CSV table of N, CA and C in Angstrom, one decimal:
chain,number,residue,atom,x,y,z
A,1,MET,N,44.5,-62.7,3.3
A,1,MET,CA,44.1,-63.8,2.6
A,1,MET,C,44.6,-63.9,1.1
A,2,THR,N,45.0,-65.0,0.7
A,2,THR,CA,45.4,-65.1,-0.7
A,2,THR,C,44.2,-65.1,-1.7
A,3,ASN,N,44.5,-64.9,-3.0
A,3,ASN,CA,43.5,-65.0,-4.0
A,3,ASN,C,42.8,-66.4,-4.0
A,4,ASP,N,43.6,-67.4,-3.9
A,4,ASP,CA,43.1,-68.8,-3.9
A,4,ASP,C,42.1,-69.0,-2.7
A,5,GLU,N,42.5,-68.5,-1.6
A,5,GLU,CA,41.6,-68.7,-0.4
A,5,GLU,C,40.3,-67.9,-0.6
A,6,ILE,N,40.4,-66.7,-1.2
A,6,ILE,CA,39.2,-65.9,-1.4
A,6,ILE,C,38.3,-66.5,-2.4
A,7,LYS,N,38.8,-67.1,-3.5
A,7,LYS,CA,38.0,-67.8,-4.4
A,7,LYS,C,37.3,-69.0,-3.8
A,8,GLU,N,38.1,-69.7,-3.0
A,8,GLU,CA,37.5,-70.9,-2.2
A,8,GLU,C,36.3,-70.5,-1.3
A,9,ILE,N,36.5,-69.4,-0.6
A,9,ILE,CA,35.4,-68.8,0.3
A,9,ILE,C,34.2,-68.5,-0.6
A,10,GLU,N,34.4,-67.8,-1.7
A,10,GLU,CA,33.3,-67.4,-2.5
A,10,GLU,C,32.6,-68.6,-3.1
A,11,ILE,N,33.3,-69.6,-3.5
A,11,ILE,CA,32.7,-70.8,-4.1
A,11,ILE,C,31.8,-71.5,-3.0
A,12,LEU,N,32.4,-71.6,-1.8
A,12,LEU,CA,31.7,-72.3,-0.7
A,12,LEU,C,30.4,-71.5,-0.3
A,13,GLN,N,30.5,-70.2,-0.4
A,13,GLN,CA,29.4,-69.3,0.0
A,13,GLN,C,28.3,-69.4,-1.1
A,14,LYS,N,28.7,-69.6,-2.4
A,14,LYS,CA,27.7,-69.8,-3.4
A,14,LYS,C,26.9,-71.0,-3.2
A,15,ARG,N,27.6,-72.1,-2.7
A,15,ARG,CA,26.9,-73.3,-2.5
A,15,ARG,C,26.0,-73.3,-1.3
A,16,GLY,N,26.0,-72.2,-0.5
A,16,GLY,CA,25.1,-72.0,0.6
A,16,GLY,C,25.7,-72.5,1.9
A,17,ILE,N,26.9,-72.7,2.0
A,17,ILE,CA,27.7,-73.1,3.2
A,17,ILE,C,27.8,-71.9,4.2
A,18,GLY,N,27.6,-72.1,5.5
A,18,GLY,CA,27.7,-71.0,6.5
A,18,GLY,C,29.2,-70.7,6.8
A,19,TYR,N,29.3,-69.6,7.6
A,19,TYR,CA,30.6,-69.1,8.1
A,19,TYR,C,31.4,-70.2,8.8
A,20,THR,N,30.8,-70.9,9.7
A,20,THR,CA,31.5,-71.8,10.6
A,20,THR,C,32.1,-73.0,9.8
A,21,LYS,N,31.3,-73.5,8.9
A,21,LYS,CA,31.8,-74.6,8.0
A,21,LYS,C,32.8,-74.1,7.0
A,22,ILE,N,32.6,-72.9,6.5
A,22,ILE,CA,33.7,-72.4,5.6
A,22,ILE,C,35.0,-72.2,6.3
A,23,ALA,N,34.9,-71.7,7.5
A,23,ALA,CA,36.1,-71.6,8.4
A,23,ALA,C,36.8,-72.9,8.6
A,24,ALA,N,36.0,-73.9,9.0
A,24,ALA,CA,36.6,-75.2,9.2
A,24,ALA,C,37.2,-75.8,8.0
A,25,ILE,N,36.6,-75.6,6.8
A,25,ILE,CA,37.1,-76.2,5.5
A,25,ILE,C,38.4,-75.4,5.2
A,26,THR,N,38.4,-74.1,5.3
A,26,THR,CA,39.6,-73.3,4.8
A,26,THR,C,40.7,-73.3,5.9
A,27,GLY,N,40.3,-73.5,7.2
A,27,GLY,CA,41.4,-73.4,8.2
A,27,GLY,C,41.5,-71.9,8.7
A,28,LYS,N,40.6,-71.0,8.3
A,28,LYS,CA,40.7,-69.6,8.7
A,28,LYS,C,39.8,-69.4,9.9
A,29,PRO,N,40.1,-68.4,10.8
A,29,PRO,CA,39.2,-68.1,11.9
A,29,PRO,C,37.8,-67.7,11.4
A,30,VAL,N,36.8,-68.1,12.2
A,30,VAL,CA,35.4,-67.8,11.9
A,30,VAL,C,35.2,-66.3,11.7
A,31,ASN,N,35.8,-65.4,12.5
A,31,ASN,CA,35.6,-64.0,12.4
A,31,ASN,C,36.2,-63.5,11.1
A,32,ALA,N,37.3,-64.0,10.7
A,32,ALA,CA,37.9,-63.6,9.4
A,32,ALA,C,37.0,-63.9,8.3
A,33,VAL,N,36.5,-65.1,8.3
A,33,VAL,CA,35.6,-65.4,7.2
A,33,VAL,C,34.3,-64.6,7.2
A,34,LYS,N,33.8,-64.4,8.4
A,34,LYS,CA,32.5,-63.6,8.6
A,34,LYS,C,32.7,-62.2,8.1
A,35,SER,N,33.8,-61.6,8.5
A,35,SER,CA,34.1,-60.2,8.1
A,35,SER,C,34.3,-60.1,6.6
A,36,TYR,N,35.0,-61.1,5.9
A,36,TYR,CA,35.2,-61.0,4.5
A,36,TYR,C,33.9,-61.1,3.8
A,37,VAL,N,33.0,-62.1,4.2
A,37,VAL,CA,31.8,-62.3,3.6
A,37,VAL,C,30.9,-61.1,3.7
A,38,ALA,N,30.9,-60.4,4.9
A,38,ALA,CA,30.1,-59.2,5.1
A,38,ALA,C,30.6,-58.1,4.2
A,39,ARG,N,31.9,-58.0,3.9
A,39,ARG,CA,32.4,-56.9,3.1
A,39,ARG,C,32.3,-57.2,1.6
A,40,HIS,N,32.2,-58.5,1.3
A,40,HIS,CA,32.2,-58.9,-0.1
A,40,HIS,C,31.0,-59.9,-0.3
A,41,PRO,N,29.8,-59.4,-0.3
A,41,PRO,CA,28.6,-60.3,-0.4
A,41,PRO,C,28.6,-60.9,-1.9
A,42,VAL,N,28.2,-62.1,-1.9
A,42,VAL,CA,28.2,-62.8,-3.2
A,42,VAL,C,26.7,-62.8,-3.6
A,43,GLU,N,26.4,-62.3,-4.8
A,43,GLU,CA,25.0,-62.3,-5.3
A,43,GLU,C,24.6,-63.7,-5.8
A,44,LEU,N,23.6,-64.3,-5.2
A,44,LEU,CA,23.2,-65.7,-5.6
A,44,LEU,C,22.2,-65.5,-6.7
A,45,GLU,N,22.3,-66.2,-7.8
A,45,GLU,CA,21.4,-66.2,-8.8
A,45,GLU,C,20.2,-67.1,-8.6
A,46,ASP,N,19.0,-66.5,-8.6
A,46,ASP,CA,17.8,-67.3,-8.4
A,46,ASP,C,17.4,-68.1,-9.7
A,47,VAL,N,17.0,-69.3,-9.5
A,47,VAL,CA,16.7,-70.1,-10.6
A,47,VAL,C,15.3,-70.8,-10.4
A,48,CYS,N,14.6,-71.2,-11.4
A,48,CYS,CA,13.3,-71.8,-11.4
A,48,CYS,C,13.5,-73.2,-10.7
A,49,ILE,N,12.6,-73.5,-9.7
A,49,ILE,CA,12.8,-74.7,-9.0
A,49,ILE,C,12.4,-76.0,-9.7
A,50,PHE,N,11.8,-75.7,-10.9
A,50,PHE,CA,11.4,-76.9,-11.7
A,50,PHE,C,12.4,-77.2,-12.8
A,51,CYS,N,12.8,-76.1,-13.6
A,51,CYS,CA,13.7,-76.4,-14.7
A,51,CYS,C,15.1,-75.9,-14.6
A,52,GLY,N,15.3,-75.0,-13.6
A,52,GLY,CA,16.6,-74.5,-13.3
A,52,GLY,C,17.0,-73.3,-14.1
A,53,GLU,N,16.1,-72.7,-14.9
A,53,GLU,CA,16.4,-71.5,-15.7
A,53,GLU,C,16.5,-70.3,-14.8
A,54,PRO,N,17.4,-69.3,-15.1
A,54,PRO,CA,17.6,-68.2,-14.3
A,54,PRO,C,16.2,-67.3,-14.3
A,55,LEU,N,15.9,-66.7,-13.2
A,55,LEU,CA,14.8,-65.9,-13.0
A,55,LEU,C,15.1,-64.4,-13.1
A,56,ARG,N,14.2,-63.7,-13.8
A,56,ARG,CA,14.3,-62.2,-13.8
A,56,ARG,C,13.3,-61.6,-12.9
A,57,HIS,N,13.7,-60.9,-11.8
A,57,HIS,CA,12.8,-60.3,-10.9
A,57,HIS,C,12.4,-58.9,-11.3
A,58,THR,N,11.2,-58.5,-11.0
A,58,THR,CA,10.8,-57.1,-11.1
A,58,THR,C,11.0,-56.4,-9.8
A,59,ASP,N,11.6,-55.2,-9.8
A,59,ASP,CA,11.8,-54.4,-8.6
A,59,ASP,C,10.4,-54.2,-7.9
A,60,HIS,N,10.5,-54.2,-6.6
A,60,HIS,CA,9.4,-53.9,-5.7
A,60,HIS,C,8.2,-54.9,-5.9
A,61,ARG,N,8.5,-56.1,-6.3
A,61,ARG,CA,7.6,-57.2,-6.5
A,61,ARG,C,8.0,-58.4,-5.7
A,62,ARG,N,7.1,-59.3,-5.5
A,62,ARG,CA,7.5,-60.6,-4.7
A,62,ARG,C,8.5,-61.4,-5.6
A,63,ARG,N,9.4,-62.0,-4.9
A,63,ARG,CA,10.4,-62.8,-5.6
A,63,ARG,C,9.8,-64.0,-6.3
A,64,LYS,N,10.2,-64.3,-7.5
A,64,LYS,CA,9.6,-65.4,-8.3
A,64,LYS,C,10.2,-66.8,-7.9
A,65,THR,N,9.4,-67.8,-8.0
A,65,THR,CA,9.9,-69.1,-7.7
A,65,THR,C,10.0,-69.9,-9.0
A,66,PHE,N,9.1,-69.6,-10.0
A,66,PHE,CA,9.1,-70.4,-11.2
A,66,PHE,C,9.2,-69.4,-12.4
A,67,CYS,N,9.8,-69.9,-13.5
A,67,CYS,CA,10.0,-69.1,-14.7
A,67,CYS,C,8.7,-68.8,-15.5
A,68,SER,N,7.8,-69.7,-15.4
A,68,SER,CA,6.6,-69.6,-16.3
A,68,SER,C,5.4,-70.4,-15.6
A,69,PRO,N,4.2,-70.1,-16.0
A,69,PRO,CA,3.1,-70.9,-15.5
A,69,PRO,C,3.1,-72.3,-15.8
A,70,VAL,N,3.8,-72.7,-16.9
A,70,VAL,CA,3.9,-74.1,-17.3
A,70,VAL,C,4.8,-74.8,-16.3
A,71,CYS,N,5.9,-74.2,-15.9
A,71,CYS,CA,6.8,-74.9,-14.9
A,71,CYS,C,6.1,-75.0,-13.5
A,72,LYS,N,5.3,-73.9,-13.2
A,72,LYS,CA,4.6,-73.9,-12.0
A,72,LYS,C,3.6,-75.0,-11.9
A,73,ASN,N,2.8,-75.2,-13.0
A,73,ASN,CA,1.8,-76.3,-13.0
A,73,ASN,C,2.5,-77.7,-13.0
A,74,LYS,N,3.6,-77.9,-13.7
A,74,LYS,CA,4.2,-79.1,-13.7
A,74,LYS,C,4.8,-79.5,-12.4
A,75,TRP,N,5.4,-78.5,-11.7
A,75,TRP,CA,6.0,-78.7,-10.3
A,75,TRP,C,4.9,-79.1,-9.3
A,76,TRP,N,3.8,-78.4,-9.3
A,76,TRP,CA,2.7,-78.7,-8.4
A,76,TRP,C,2.1,-80.0,-8.7
A,77,TYR,N,2.0,-80.4,-10.0
A,77,TYR,CA,1.4,-81.7,-10.4
A,77,TYR,C,2.4,-82.8,-9.9
A,78,ALA,N,3.7,-82.5,-9.9
A,78,ALA,CA,4.7,-83.5,-9.4
A,78,ALA,C,4.8,-83.6,-7.9
A,79,HIS,N,4.3,-82.6,-7.1
A,79,HIS,CA,4.5,-82.5,-5.7
A,79,HIS,C,3.1,-82.2,-5.1
A,80,PRO,N,2.1,-83.0,-5.2
A,80,PRO,CA,0.8,-82.8,-4.6
A,80,PRO,C,0.9,-82.8,-3.1
A,81,HIS,N,1.8,-83.5,-2.5
A,81,HIS,CA,1.9,-83.6,-1.1
A,81,HIS,C,2.3,-82.2,-0.4
A,82,ARG,N,2.8,-81.3,-1.2
A,82,ARG,CA,3.2,-80.0,-0.7
A,82,ARG,C,2.0,-79.0,-0.6
A,83,MET,N,0.9,-79.4,-1.1
A,83,MET,CA,-0.2,-78.5,-1.1
A,83,MET,C,-0.9,-78.5,0.3
A,84,THR,N,-1.4,-77.4,0.7
A,84,THR,CA,-2.1,-77.3,2.0
A,84,THR,C,-3.6,-77.5,1.6
A,85,LYS,N,-4.1,-78.7,2.1
A,85,LYS,CA,-5.4,-79.1,1.8
A,85,LYS,C,-6.4,-78.7,3.0
A,86,GLN,N,-7.5,-78.1,2.6
A,86,GLN,CA,-8.5,-77.8,3.6
A,86,GLN,C,-9.7,-78.7,3.4
A,87,THR,N,-10.4,-79.0,4.5
A,87,THR,CA,-11.6,-79.8,4.4
A,87,THR,C,-12.7,-79.0,4.7
A,88,LEU,N,-13.9,-79.4,4.0
A,88,LEU,CA,-15.1,-78.6,4.3
A,88,LEU,C,-15.7,-79.2,5.6
A,89,ASN,N,-16.1,-78.3,6.5
A,89,ASN,CA,-16.7,-78.6,7.7
A,89,ASN,C,-18.2,-78.3,7.6
A,90,GLU,N,-19.0,-79.1,8.3
A,90,GLU,CA,-20.5,-78.9,8.3
A,90,GLU,C,-20.8,-78.1,9.5
A,91,PHE,N,-21.6,-77.1,9.4
A,91,PHE,CA,-22.1,-76.2,10.5
A,91,PHE,C,-23.6,-76.1,10.4
A,92,ILE,N,-24.3,-75.7,11.5
A,92,ILE,CA,-25.7,-75.5,11.6
A,92,ILE,C,-25.8,-74.1,12.0
A,93,CYS,N,-26.6,-73.3,11.3
A,93,CYS,CA,-26.8,-71.8,11.6
A,93,CYS,C,-27.7,-71.7,12.8
A,94,PRO,N,-27.1,-71.0,13.9
A,94,PRO,CA,-27.9,-70.9,15.1
A,94,PRO,C,-29.2,-70.0,15.0
A,95,VAL,N,-29.3,-69.3,13.9
A,95,VAL,CA,-30.5,-68.4,13.7
A,95,VAL,C,-31.6,-69.2,13.0
A,96,CYS,N,-31.3,-69.7,11.9
A,96,CYS,CA,-32.4,-70.4,11.1
A,96,CYS,C,-32.3,-71.9,11.1
A,97,GLY,N,-31.2,-72.5,11.6
A,97,GLY,CA,-31.1,-73.9,11.6
A,97,GLY,C,-30.7,-74.6,10.3
A,98,THR,N,-30.3,-73.8,9.3
A,98,THR,CA,-29.9,-74.3,8.0
A,98,THR,C,-28.5,-75.0,8.2
A,99,GLU,N,-28.3,-76.1,7.5
A,99,GLU,CA,-27.0,-76.8,7.6
A,99,GLU,C,-26.2,-76.3,6.4
A,100,PHE,N,-24.9,-75.8,6.6
A,100,PHE,CA,-24.1,-75.3,5.5
A,100,PHE,C,-22.7,-75.8,5.7
A,101,LYS,N,-21.9,-75.8,4.6
A,101,LYS,CA,-20.5,-76.2,4.6
A,101,LYS,C,-19.6,-75.0,4.4
A,102,ASP,N,-18.4,-75.0,5.1
A,102,ASP,CA,-17.5,-74.0,5.0
A,102,ASP,C,-16.1,-74.5,5.4
A,103,TYR,N,-15.1,-73.8,4.9
A,103,TYR,CA,-13.7,-74.1,5.2
A,103,TYR,C,-13.2,-73.5,6.5
A,104,GLY,N,-13.8,-72.4,6.8
A,104,GLY,CA,-13.3,-71.6,8.0
A,104,GLY,C,-14.1,-71.8,9.3
A,105,LYS,N,-14.2,-70.6,10.0
A,105,LYS,CA,-14.9,-70.6,11.2
A,105,LYS,C,-16.2,-69.8,11.2
A,106,ARG,N,-16.9,-69.9,10.1
A,106,ARG,CA,-18.2,-69.2,9.9
A,106,ARG,C,-19.2,-69.7,10.9
A,107,ILE,N,-20.0,-68.8,11.5
A,107,ILE,CA,-21.1,-69.2,12.4
A,107,ILE,C,-22.5,-69.2,11.8
A,108,TYR,N,-22.7,-68.2,10.9
A,108,TYR,CA,-24.0,-68.0,10.3
A,108,TYR,C,-23.9,-68.4,8.8
A,109,CYS,N,-25.1,-68.8,8.3
A,109,CYS,CA,-25.2,-69.3,6.9
A,109,CYS,C,-25.2,-68.1,6.0
A,110,SER,N,-25.6,-66.9,6.4
A,110,SER,CA,-25.7,-65.8,5.5
A,110,SER,C,-25.5,-64.5,6.3
A,111,VAL,N,-25.4,-63.4,5.5
A,111,VAL,CA,-25.4,-62.0,6.1
A,111,VAL,C,-26.7,-61.7,6.8
A,112,ARG,N,-27.8,-62.2,6.2
A,112,ARG,CA,-29.1,-61.9,6.8
A,112,ARG,C,-29.2,-62.5,8.2
A,113,CYS,N,-28.7,-63.8,8.4
A,113,CYS,CA,-28.8,-64.4,9.7
A,113,CYS,C,-27.8,-63.7,10.7
A,114,TYR,N,-26.7,-63.3,10.2
A,114,TYR,CA,-25.7,-62.6,11.1
A,114,TYR,C,-26.4,-61.3,11.6
A,115,ALA,N,-27.0,-60.5,10.7
A,115,ALA,CA,-27.6,-59.3,11.1
A,115,ALA,C,-28.7,-59.5,12.0
A,116,GLN,N,-29.6,-60.5,11.8
A,116,GLN,CA,-30.7,-60.9,12.7
A,116,GLN,C,-30.1,-61.2,14.1
A,117,ALA,N,-29.1,-62.0,14.2
A,117,ALA,CA,-28.5,-62.4,15.5
A,117,ALA,C,-28.0,-61.1,16.2
A,118,ARG,N,-27.4,-60.2,15.4
A,118,ARG,CA,-26.9,-58.9,16.1
A,118,ARG,C,-28.1,-58.1,16.6
A,119,ARG,N,-29.1,-58.1,15.9
A,119,ARG,CA,-30.3,-57.3,16.4
A,119,ARG,C,-30.9,-57.9,17.6
A,120,LYS,N,-30.9,-59.3,17.7
A,120,LYS,CA,-31.5,-59.9,18.9
A,120,LYS,C,-30.6,-59.7,20.1
A,121,SER,N,-29.3,-59.8,19.9
A,121,SER,CA,-28.4,-59.6,21.0
A,121,SER,C,-28.3,-58.2,21.6
A,122,ASN,N,-28.6,-57.2,20.7
A,122,ASN,CA,-28.5,-55.8,21.2
A,122,ASN,C,-29.8,-55.4,21.8
A,123,GLY,N,-30.8,-56.1,21.7
A,123,GLY,CA,-31.9,-55.8,22.5
A,123,GLY,C,-33.2,-55.4,21.9
């Protein structure tokens, strides 16, 4: 491959285009593109999804998405539809009959009722 073809492959790879499309664009065989990319991986620079500023990651930590708490808050304020919303469900405790609200699958209103139910079922 010539230097121009290599540069073109690297540019297309940085844009996130896959092997098959790169091969179709450059006119090279898919396996040739795949083997070149495997031998010469391009390091993609992570950027903040709100402002586009480059992110610095700490080793052995989760990859960052935002550069600062300010960007994070602004992005979530602009995209409320992306939040997973939970609704409070109403339950009635089978031991004491108390009505309580919870997000999950709780059965009893308290630890005391849970323990009492366990004692009753064990005999």
